[in-house]
PDB file of C-alpha atoms in Angstrom:
ATOM      1  CA  MET A  26     -13.681   8.152   8.093  1.00 45.00           C
ATOM      2  CA  ALA A  27     -14.935   6.995  11.468  1.00 52.00           C
ATOM      3  CA  GLY A  28     -17.603   4.382  10.761  1.00 74.00           C
ATOM      4  CA  ASN A  29     -17.750   0.868  12.114  1.00 88.00           C
ATOM      5  CA  PHE A  30     -15.000  -1.325  10.695  1.00 88.00           C
ATOM      6  CA  TRP A  31     -16.930  -4.546  11.361  1.00 89.00           C
ATOM      7  CA  ARG A  32     -19.855  -3.312   9.252  1.00 85.00           C
ATOM      8  CA  SER A  33     -17.705  -1.844   6.497  1.00 87.00           C
ATOM      9  CA  SER A  34     -16.884  -3.100   3.003  1.00 87.00           C
ATOM     10  CA  HIS A  35     -13.250  -3.113   4.146  1.00 92.00           C
ATOM     11  CA  TYR A  36     -14.056  -5.940   6.554  1.00 86.00           C
ATOM     12  CA  GLY A  37     -16.777  -7.541   4.427  1.00 87.00           C
ATOM     13  CA  GLN A  38     -14.902  -7.629   1.114  1.00 87.00           C
ATOM     14  CA  TRP A  39     -11.296  -6.602   1.557  1.00 92.00           C
ATOM     15  CA  ILE A  40      -9.765  -8.656   4.337  1.00 93.00           C
ATOM     16  CA  ILE A  41      -7.970 -11.166   2.141  1.00 93.00           C
ATOM     17  CA  SER A  42      -6.641 -14.556   3.196  1.00 93.00           C
ATOM     18  CA  GLU A  43      -2.873 -15.074   3.148  1.00 93.00           C
ATOM     19  CA  GLU A  44      -3.391 -17.884   0.615  1.00 94.00           C
ATOM     20  CA  ARG A  45      -5.092 -15.456  -1.783  1.00 94.00           C
ATOM     21  CA  VAL A  46      -2.320 -12.930  -1.265  1.00 94.00           C
ATOM     22  CA  LEU A  47       0.296 -15.559  -2.152  1.00 94.00           C
ATOM     23  CA  GLU A  48      -1.697 -16.445  -5.284  1.00 94.00           C
ATOM     24  CA  GLY A  49      -1.579 -12.761  -6.205  1.00 93.00           C
ATOM     25  CA  HIS A  50       2.180 -12.604  -5.728  1.00 94.00           C
ATOM     26  CA  GLU A  51       2.602 -15.677  -7.921  1.00 94.00           C
ATOM     27  CA  ARG A  52       0.387 -14.365 -10.751  1.00 93.00           C
ATOM     28  CA  ASP A  53       3.400 -13.095 -12.725  1.00 94.00           C
ATOM     29  CA  SER A  54       5.635 -16.020 -11.725  1.00 93.00           C
ATOM     30  CA  LYS A  55       6.795 -16.617 -15.311  1.00 93.00           C
ATOM     31  CA  SER A  56       8.934 -13.497 -15.086  1.00 95.00           C
ATOM     32  CA  LEU A  57       8.977 -12.473 -11.399  1.00 96.00           C
ATOM     33  CA  SER A  58       9.742 -14.324  -8.172  1.00 97.00           C
ATOM     34  CA  VAL A  59       7.638 -13.732  -5.059  1.00 96.00           C
ATOM     35  CA  ASP A  60      10.489 -11.638  -3.600  1.00 97.00           C
ATOM     36  CA  ASP A  61      10.609  -9.597  -6.835  1.00 97.00           C
ATOM     37  CA  VAL A  62       6.896  -8.807  -6.424  1.00 97.00           C
ATOM     38  CA  LYS A  63       7.392  -7.842  -2.768  1.00 97.00           C
ATOM     39  CA  LYS A  64      10.270  -5.552  -3.785  1.00 98.00           C
ATOM     40  CA  LEU A  65       8.069  -3.944  -6.441  1.00 98.00           C
ATOM     41  CA  HIS A  66       5.455  -3.239  -3.777  1.00 98.00           C
ATOM     42  CA  ILE A  67       8.134  -1.657  -1.558  1.00 98.00           C
ATOM     43  CA  PHE A  68       9.367   0.459  -4.461  1.00 98.00           C
ATOM     44  CA  PHE A  69       5.939   1.681  -5.552  1.00 98.00           C
ATOM     45  CA  ALA A  70       4.897   2.355  -1.938  1.00 98.00           C
ATOM     46  CA  ASN A  71       7.995   4.588  -1.745  1.00 98.00           C
ATOM     47  CA  PHE A  72       6.959   6.228  -5.020  1.00 98.00           C
ATOM     48  CA  ILE A  73       3.399   6.841  -3.772  1.00 98.00           C
ATOM     49  CA  GLN A  74       4.808   8.214  -0.493  1.00 98.00           C
ATOM     50  CA  ALA A  75       7.003  10.656  -2.433  1.00 98.00           C
ATOM     51  CA  LEU A  76       4.068  11.686  -4.642  1.00 97.00           C
ATOM     52  CA  GLY A  77       1.927  12.356  -1.589  1.00 96.00           C
ATOM     53  CA  GLU A  78       4.580  14.245   0.335  1.00 97.00           C
ATOM     54  CA  THR A  79       5.480  16.402  -2.669  1.00 97.00           C
ATOM     55  CA  ASN A  80       1.787  17.282  -3.029  1.00 95.00           C
ATOM     56  CA  LYS A  81       1.647  18.005   0.749  1.00 94.00           C
ATOM     57  CA  LEU A  82      -1.009  15.362   1.401  1.00 95.00           C
ATOM     58  CA  ARG A  83      -1.823  13.923   4.825  1.00 95.00           C
ATOM     59  CA  GLN A  84      -0.432  10.484   5.671  1.00 96.00           C
ATOM     60  CA  GLN A  85      -4.003   9.141   5.776  1.00 95.00           C
ATOM     61  CA  VAL A  86      -4.381   9.939   2.055  1.00 96.00           C
ATOM     62  CA  ILE A  87      -1.019   8.370   1.196  1.00 97.00           C
ATOM     63  CA  ALA A  88      -1.889   5.249   3.186  1.00 97.00           C
ATOM     64  CA  THR A  89      -5.268   4.891   1.465  1.00 97.00           C
ATOM     65  CA  ALA A  90      -3.626   5.288  -1.943  1.00 97.00           C
ATOM     66  CA  THR A  91      -1.105   2.577  -1.057  1.00 98.00           C
ATOM     67  CA  VAL A  92      -3.891   0.201  -0.010  1.00 97.00           C
ATOM     68  CA  TYR A  93      -5.700   0.832  -3.327  1.00 97.00           C
ATOM     69  CA  PHE A  94      -2.488   0.016  -5.194  1.00 98.00           C
ATOM     70  CA  LYS A  95      -1.932  -3.215  -3.284  1.00 97.00           C
ATOM     71  CA  ARG A  96      -5.560  -4.291  -3.703  1.00 96.00           C
ATOM     72  CA  PHE A  97      -5.343  -3.833  -7.457  1.00 96.00           C
ATOM     73  CA  TYR A  98      -2.180  -5.868  -7.970  1.00 96.00           C
ATOM     74  CA  ILE A  99      -3.232  -8.650  -5.616  1.00 94.00           C
ATOM     75  CA  LEU A 100      -6.097  -9.332  -8.043  1.00 92.00           C
ATOM     76  CA  ASN A 101      -4.409  -8.346 -11.310  1.00 95.00           C
ATOM     77  CA  SER A 102      -1.174  -8.879 -13.180  1.00 95.00           C
ATOM     78  CA  PHE A 103       1.275  -5.995 -13.558  1.00 95.00           C
ATOM     79  CA  LYS A 104       0.477  -6.429 -17.254  1.00 94.00           C
ATOM     80  CA  SER A 105      -3.062  -5.122 -16.674  1.00 94.00           C
ATOM     81  CA  ILE A 106      -2.038  -1.501 -16.060  1.00 95.00           C
ATOM     82  CA  ASP A 107       1.418   0.058 -15.745  1.00 96.00           C
ATOM     83  CA  PRO A 108       2.083   0.638 -12.002  1.00 96.00           C
ATOM     84  CA  PHE A 109       3.740   3.948 -12.916  1.00 96.00           C
ATOM     85  CA  LEU A 110       0.258   5.049 -14.029  1.00 96.00           C
ATOM     86  CA  MET A 111      -1.624   3.273 -11.242  1.00 97.00           C
ATOM     87  CA  SER A 112       0.440   5.074  -8.559  1.00 98.00           C
ATOM     88  CA  PRO A 113      -0.705   8.648  -9.336  1.00 97.00           C
ATOM     89  CA  THR A 114      -4.215   7.337 -10.061  1.00 97.00           C
ATOM     90  CA  CYS A 115      -4.408   5.895  -6.536  1.00 97.00           C
ATOM     91  CA  ILE A 116      -3.230   9.220  -5.098  1.00 97.00           C
ATOM     92  CA  PHE A 117      -5.798  11.090  -7.221  1.00 96.00           C
ATOM     93  CA  LEU A 118      -8.684   8.871  -6.067  1.00 96.00           C
ATOM     94  CA  ALA A 119      -7.588   8.728  -2.408  1.00 96.00           C
ATOM     95  CA  SER A 120      -7.371  12.535  -2.236  1.00 94.00           C
ATOM     96  CA  LYS A 121     -11.072  12.703  -3.152  1.00 93.00           C
ATOM     97  CA  VAL A 122     -12.182   9.852  -0.891  1.00 91.00           C
ATOM     98  CA  GLU A 123     -10.327  11.208   2.133  1.00 88.00           C
ATOM     99  CA  GLU A 124     -12.014  14.584   1.593  1.00 76.00           C
ATOM    100  CA  CYS A 125      -8.894  16.684   1.266  1.00 71.00           C
ATOM    101  CA  GLY A 126      -9.952  17.896  -2.185  1.00 74.00           C
ATOM    102  CA  PRO A 127      -8.915  16.386  -5.519  1.00 77.00           C
ATOM    103  CA  ILE A 128      -5.435  17.220  -6.764  1.00 88.00           C
ATOM    104  CA  PRO A 129      -5.401  18.945 -10.166  1.00 92.00           C
ATOM    105  CA  ILE A 130      -4.475  16.130 -12.542  1.00 94.00           C
ATOM    106  CA  GLN A 131      -2.010  18.221 -14.524  1.00 95.00           C
ATOM    107  CA  ARG A 132      -0.141  19.109 -11.333  1.00 95.00           C
ATOM    108  CA  LEU A 133      -0.057  15.410 -10.412  1.00 95.00           C
ATOM    109  CA  ILE A 134       1.377  14.567 -13.850  1.00 96.00           C
ATOM    110  CA  THR A 135       3.998  17.312 -13.460  1.00 96.00           C
ATOM    111  CA  VAL A 136       5.043  16.007 -10.024  1.00 96.00           C
ATOM    112  CA  CYS A 137       5.296  12.435 -11.384  1.00 96.00           C
ATOM    113  CA  SER A 138       7.476  13.582 -14.246  1.00 96.00           C
ATOM    114  CA  SER A 139       9.688  15.625 -11.904  1.00 96.00           C
ATOM    115  CA  LEU A 140      10.147  12.767  -9.403  1.00 96.00           C
ATOM    116  CA  ILE A 141      11.001  10.262 -12.155  1.00 95.00           C
ATOM    117  CA  LYS A 142      13.639  12.641 -13.523  1.00 94.00           C
ATOM    118  CA  SER A 143      15.155  13.238 -10.079  1.00 94.00           C
ATOM    119  CA  LYS A 144      14.593  10.949  -7.096  1.00 95.00           C
ATOM    120  CA  PHE A 145      13.542   7.893  -9.149  1.00 96.00           C
ATOM    121  CA  ASN A 146      15.663   8.395 -12.271  1.00 95.00           C
ATOM    122  CA  PHE A 147      17.311   5.001 -11.687  1.00 95.00           C
ATOM    123  CA  ALA A 148      13.965   3.294 -12.379  1.00 95.00           C
ATOM    124  CA  MET A 149      12.884   4.902 -15.642  1.00 88.00           C
ATOM    125  CA  THR A 150      15.115   6.291 -18.372  1.00 81.00           C
ATOM    126  CA  ASN A 151      12.239   7.592 -20.510  1.00 84.00           C
ATOM    127  CA  ASP A 152      10.012  10.574 -19.799  1.00 86.00           C
ATOM    128  CA  PHE A 153       6.705  10.076 -17.990  1.00 89.00           C
ATOM    129  CA  LEU A 154       4.407   9.741 -21.023  1.00 89.00           C
ATOM    130  CA  TYR A 155       0.988   9.526 -19.340  1.00 94.00           C
ATOM    131  CA  ARG A 156      -1.495  12.386 -19.576  1.00 95.00           C
ATOM    132  CA  PRO A 157      -4.636  13.402 -17.632  1.00 95.00           C
ATOM    133  CA  GLN A 158      -6.923  11.261 -19.793  1.00 96.00           C
ATOM    134  CA  HIS A 159      -4.869   8.177 -18.876  1.00 96.00           C
ATOM    135  CA  VAL A 160      -5.284   8.883 -15.153  1.00 96.00           C
ATOM    136  CA  LEU A 161      -9.050   9.287 -15.601  1.00 95.00           C
ATOM    137  CA  GLU A 162      -9.318   6.050 -17.588  1.00 96.00           C
ATOM    138  CA  CYS A 163      -7.177   4.212 -15.050  1.00 96.00           C
ATOM    139  CA  GLU A 164      -9.371   5.574 -12.239  1.00 96.00           C
ATOM    140  CA  PHE A 165     -12.391   3.981 -13.922  1.00 95.00           C
ATOM    141  CA  TYR A 166     -10.683   0.548 -13.953  1.00 95.00           C
ATOM    142  CA  LEU A 167      -9.599   0.983 -10.327  1.00 96.00           C
ATOM    143  CA  LEU A 168     -13.137   1.869  -9.220  1.00 94.00           C
ATOM    144  CA  GLU A 169     -14.535  -1.094 -11.138  1.00 94.00           C
ATOM    145  CA  MET A 170     -11.994  -3.484  -9.636  1.00 92.00           C
ATOM    146  CA  MET A 171     -12.712  -2.328  -6.073  1.00 90.00           C
ATOM    147  CA  ASP A 172     -16.461  -2.500  -6.690  1.00 90.00           C
ATOM    148  CA  CYS A 173     -16.554   1.132  -5.486  1.00 85.00           C
ATOM    149  CA  CYS A 174     -15.544  -0.030  -1.956  1.00 84.00           C
ATOM    150  CA  LEU A 175     -13.443   3.059  -1.299  1.00 89.00           C
ATOM    151  CA  ILE A 176     -13.457   3.506   2.494  1.00 90.00           C
ATOM    152  CA  VAL A 177     -10.245   2.185   4.009  1.00 94.00           C
ATOM    153  CA  HIS A 178      -9.959   1.904   7.787  1.00 95.00           C
ATOM    154  CA  GLN A 179      -6.356   2.682   8.705  1.00 95.00           C
ATOM    155  CA  PRO A 180      -4.475   1.763  11.925  1.00 96.00           C
ATOM    156  CA  TYR A 181      -3.801   5.411  12.851  1.00 96.00           C
ATOM    157  CA  ARG A 182      -7.047   6.055  14.756  1.00 94.00           C
ATOM    158  CA  PRO A 183      -6.824   2.965  17.031  1.00 94.00           C
ATOM    159  CA  LEU A 184      -3.076   3.581  17.342  1.00 96.00           C
ATOM    160  CA  THR A 185      -3.502   7.050  18.858  1.00 95.00           C
ATOM    161  CA  SER A 186      -6.381   5.847  21.019  1.00 92.00           C
ATOM    162  CA  TYR A 187      -4.434   2.908  22.478  1.00 92.00           C
ATOM    163  CA  ALA A 188      -1.254   4.955  22.941  1.00 91.00           C
ATOM    164  CA  GLU A 189      -2.843   7.497  25.289  1.00 87.00           C
ATOM    165  CA  SER A 190      -1.726   5.410  28.240  1.00 82.00           C
ATOM    166  CA  LEU A 191       1.633   4.341  26.744  1.00 88.00           C
ATOM    167  CA  GLY A 192       3.390   7.663  26.223  1.00 87.00           C
ATOM    168  CA  PRO A 193       4.580   9.743  23.234  1.00 91.00           C
ATOM    169  CA  GLU A 194       7.857   7.859  22.759  1.00 93.00           C
ATOM    170  CA  VAL A 195       6.068   4.540  22.178  1.00 94.00           C
ATOM    171  CA  LEU A 196       3.490   6.236  19.948  1.00 95.00           C
ATOM    172  CA  ASN A 197       6.084   7.969  17.758  1.00 96.00           C
ATOM    173  CA  THR A 198       7.980   4.765  16.980  1.00 97.00           C
ATOM    174  CA  ALA A 199       4.754   2.806  16.495  1.00 97.00           C
ATOM    175  CA  TRP A 200       3.521   5.443  14.021  1.00 97.00           C
ATOM    176  CA  HIS A 201       6.651   4.914  11.896  1.00 98.00           C
ATOM    177  CA  ILE A 202       6.174   1.139  12.083  1.00 98.00           C
ATOM    178  CA  VAL A 203       2.592   1.475  10.810  1.00 98.00           C
ATOM    179  CA  ASN A 204       3.847   3.637   7.919  1.00 98.00           C
ATOM    180  CA  ASP A 205       6.464   1.008   7.063  1.00 98.00           C
ATOM    181  CA  ALA A 206       3.882  -1.787   7.293  1.00 98.00           C
ATOM    182  CA  LEU A 207       2.115  -0.298   4.251  1.00 97.00           C
ATOM    183  CA  ARG A 208       4.876  -1.965   2.245  1.00 97.00           C
ATOM    184  CA  CYS A 209       3.883  -5.501   3.262  1.00 96.00           C
ATOM    185  CA  ASP A 210       0.665  -7.518   3.154  1.00 95.00           C
ATOM    186  CA  VAL A 211      -0.661  -7.041   6.712  1.00 97.00           C
ATOM    187  CA  ILE A 212      -2.763  -4.106   5.513  1.00 95.00           C
ATOM    188  CA  LEU A 213      -4.617  -6.598   3.286  1.00 96.00           C
ATOM    189  CA  THR A 214      -4.837  -9.573   5.631  1.00 96.00           C
ATOM    190  CA  HIS A 215      -5.493  -8.112   9.110  1.00 96.00           C
ATOM    191  CA  PRO A 216      -7.876  -5.588  10.679  1.00 96.00           C
ATOM    192  CA  PRO A 217      -6.379  -2.166  11.440  1.00 96.00           C
ATOM    193  CA  TYR A 218      -6.707  -2.431  15.238  1.00 95.00           C
ATOM    194  CA  LEU A 219      -4.475  -5.519  15.196  1.00 97.00           C
ATOM    195  CA  ILE A 220      -1.829  -3.745  13.102  1.00 98.00           C
ATOM    196  CA  ALA A 221      -1.941  -0.830  15.559  1.00 97.00           C
ATOM    197  CA  LEU A 222      -1.480  -3.156  18.544  1.00 96.00           C
ATOM    198  CA  SER A 223       1.370  -4.957  16.805  1.00 97.00           C
ATOM    199  CA  ALA A 224       3.169  -1.676  16.089  1.00 97.00           C
ATOM    200  CA  LEU A 225       2.716  -0.580  19.718  1.00 96.00           C
ATOM    201  CA  HIS A 226       3.981  -3.935  20.981  1.00 95.00           C
ATOM    202  CA  MET A 227       7.082  -3.734  18.775  1.00 96.00           C
ATOM    203  CA  SER A 228       7.675  -0.143  19.887  1.00 96.00           C
ATOM    204  CA  SER A 229       7.301  -1.122  23.561  1.00 94.00           C
ATOM    205  CA  VAL A 230       9.946  -3.825  23.123  1.00 94.00           C
ATOM    206  CA  ILE A 231      12.285  -1.385  21.334  1.00 95.00           C
ATOM    207  CA  HIS A 232      11.984   1.142  24.178  1.00 93.00           C
ATOM    208  CA  ASN A 233      11.937  -1.522  26.910  1.00 92.00           C
ATOM    209  CA  ASN A 234       8.797   0.116  28.298  1.00 88.00           C
ATOM    210  CA  GLU A 235       7.722  -1.998  31.288  1.00 86.00           C
ATOM    211  CA  ASN A 236       4.444  -0.121  31.783  1.00 87.00           C
ATOM    212  CA  ALA A 237       3.495  -0.826  28.181  1.00 87.00           C
ATOM    213  CA  MET A 238       4.336  -4.521  28.523  1.00 83.00           C
ATOM    214  CA  LYS A 239       2.145  -4.678  31.644  1.00 87.00           C
ATOM    215  CA  TRP A 240      -0.648  -2.983  29.656  1.00 90.00           C
ATOM    216  CA  PHE A 241      -0.367  -5.653  26.960  1.00 90.00           C
ATOM    217  CA  SER A 242      -0.507  -8.460  29.500  1.00 86.00           C
ATOM    218  CA  GLU A 243      -3.907  -7.177  30.649  1.00 88.00           C
ATOM    219  CA  LEU A 244      -5.436  -7.061  27.157  1.00 89.00           C
ATOM    220  CA  SER A 245      -8.242  -9.455  26.296  1.00 86.00           C
ATOM    221  CA  ILE A 246      -6.727  -9.919  22.814  1.00 89.00           C
ATOM    222  CA  SER A 247      -4.459 -12.917  22.309  1.00 88.00           C
ATOM    223  CA  ILE A 248      -0.784 -11.919  22.242  1.00 90.00           C
ATOM    224  CA  GLU A 249      -0.277 -14.663  19.627  1.00 92.00           C
ATOM    225  CA  LYS A 250      -2.463 -12.735  17.157  1.00 94.00           C
ATOM    226  CA  ILE A 251      -0.433  -9.587  17.793  1.00 95.00           C
ATOM    227  CA  THR A 252       2.922 -11.323  17.374  1.00 94.00           C
ATOM    228  CA  GLN A 253       1.721 -12.991  14.166  1.00 95.00           C
ATOM    229  CA  VAL A 254       1.346  -9.549  12.615  1.00 97.00           C
ATOM    230  CA  SER A 255       4.665  -8.461  14.129  1.00 97.00           C
ATOM    231  CA  GLN A 256       6.422 -11.412  12.489  1.00 97.00           C
ATOM    232  CA  GLN A 257       5.185 -10.321   9.060  1.00 97.00           C
ATOM    233  CA  ILE A 258       6.394  -6.759   9.668  1.00 98.00           C
ATOM    234  CA  ILE A 259       9.775  -8.098  10.841  1.00 98.00           C
ATOM    235  CA  GLN A 260       9.988 -10.170   7.633  1.00 97.00           C
ATOM    236  CA  LEU A 261       9.372  -6.956   5.689  1.00 98.00           C
ATOM    237  CA  TYR A 262      12.263  -5.249   7.501  1.00 98.00           C
ATOM    238  CA  GLU A 263      14.544  -8.216   6.784  1.00 97.00           C
ATOM    239  CA  LEU A 264      13.716  -8.103   3.061  1.00 97.00           C
ATOM    240  CA  TRP A 265      13.924  -4.315   2.963  1.00 97.00           C
ATOM    241  CA  ARG A 266      17.285  -4.215   4.752  1.00 96.00           C
ATOM    242  CA  GLY A 267      18.892  -6.393   2.054  1.00 96.00           C
ATOM    243  CA  PHE A 268      17.116  -4.624  -0.818  1.00 97.00           C
ATOM    244  CA  ASP A 269      19.374  -2.288  -2.813  1.00 97.00           C
ATOM    245  CA  GLU A 270      16.596  -0.419  -4.605  1.00 97.00           C
ATOM    246  CA  LYS A 271      18.782   1.502  -7.044  1.00 96.00           C
ATOM    247  CA  LYS A 272      20.645  -1.624  -8.155  1.00 97.00           C
ATOM    248  CA  GLU A 273      17.796  -4.153  -8.169  1.00 98.00           C
ATOM    249  CA  ILE A 274      14.708  -2.279  -9.361  1.00 98.00           C
ATOM    250  CA  PRO A 275      15.908  -1.574 -12.945  1.00 97.00           C
ATOM    251  CA  GLY A 276      16.347  -5.305 -13.585  1.00 97.00           C
ATOM    252  CA  ILE A 277      13.046  -6.222 -11.917  1.00 97.00           C
ATOM    253  CA  LEU A 278      11.212  -3.585 -13.973  1.00 96.00           C
ATOM    254  CA  ILE A 279      12.713  -5.022 -17.171  1.00 95.00           C
ATOM    255  CA  ARG A 280      11.348  -8.467 -16.266  1.00 95.00           C
ATOM    256  CA  MET A 281       7.980  -7.107 -15.101  1.00 96.00           C
ATOM    257  CA  PRO A 282       5.212  -7.723 -17.675  1.00 93.00           C
ATOM    258  CA  ARG A 283       4.012  -4.395 -19.075  1.00 86.00           C
ATOM    259  CA  PRO A 284       0.811  -3.426 -20.904  1.00 84.00           C
ATOM    260  CA  ARG A 285       0.777  -1.984 -24.404  1.00 66.00           C
ATOM    261  CA  MET A 286      -0.928   1.284 -25.226  1.00 56.00           C
ATOM    262  CA  SER A 287      -3.303   1.272 -28.197  1.00 44.00           C
ATOM    263  CA  HIS A 288      -2.917   3.610 -31.158  1.00 39.00           C
ATOM    264  CA  SER A 289      -5.775   5.698 -29.785  1.00 44.00           C
ATOM    265  CA  GLY A 290      -3.793   6.270 -26.574  1.00 53.00           C
ATOM    266  CA  SER A 291      -6.116   4.176 -24.410  1.00 56.00           C
ATOM    267  CA  LEU A 292      -4.988   1.431 -22.055  1.00 59.00           C
ATOM    268  CA  SER A 293      -4.870  -2.014 -23.651  1.00 53.00           C
ATOM    269  CA  GLY A 294      -4.044  -4.363 -20.768  1.00 51.00           C
ATOM    270  CA  SER A 295      -6.169  -7.377 -19.907  1.00 47.00           C
ATOM    271  CA  ARG A 296      -9.579  -6.940 -18.293  1.00 52.00           C
ATOM    272  CA  CYS A 297      -9.280  -6.259 -14.564  1.00 56.00           C
ATOM    273  CA  SER A 298     -10.506  -8.704 -11.943  1.00 55.00           C
ATOM    274  CA  THR A 299     -13.002  -7.748  -9.229  1.00 50.00           C
ATOM    275  CA  PRO A 300     -13.426  -8.736  -5.555  1.00 53.00           C
ATOM    276  CA  SER A 301     -15.781 -11.560  -6.573  1.00 48.00           C
ATOM    277  CA  SER A 302     -12.723 -13.463  -7.782  1.00 45.00           C
ATOM    278  CA  MET A 303     -11.535 -13.685  -4.159  1.00 46.00           C
ATOM    279  CA  ARG A 304     -14.615 -15.516  -2.951  1.00 40.00           C
TER     280      ARG A 304
END
């Protein structure tokens, strides 16, 4: 998805202020702390990553799905739609948007069920009860919430472009940093080129690459803007390092507000918010 970021709906509607992001994290404050919400986003980003990898999807698709997930729950309570349903729905929609071909829904359901019984069995003791019609209904709510603004500009393209003069070692580490950054809020609050530069700067420091540091000193972009993003990614690593997922997530999920399913099998959470509520 080449396009011009500055003319895109991503820039026009989906760069969210840090104040709005904090409001989103505090939406379920009666039962969850801000750190609980951040840990849920780490957990479900891991779940989406596993779903994508098991279905042999490109990282671009997985990243787009993760952005969709974060956009939804910045504007809506976890009570709106179960994130265990939203996760495969985001993968399903992203696979179509990123033009890799839609995943058969039944296969997606089967993979979800298999992962929950194996890799993520600490998080859910029951079977995965959702069916294809639930994914399709959830997709409708997700599309409505995003106002059909589906193109997501990721940091990977500017990352590889910038790294041509910095070497493969710096690029490889920076690529992993960008993947990790999907678990924090920089993908909502900052343009992708700035996230790419931040990851390259962090990688250059890790590898003590003097040529890269000289390259950064010659940039016309303020180093303060780059380090601001880096600080948020470092805060993610600090939270993540002390986060024992298998021990903490079961308790957080118990406290997380959950939607009820109607007798007809349709979703019965509250009405979803749209981007207009950010303005």
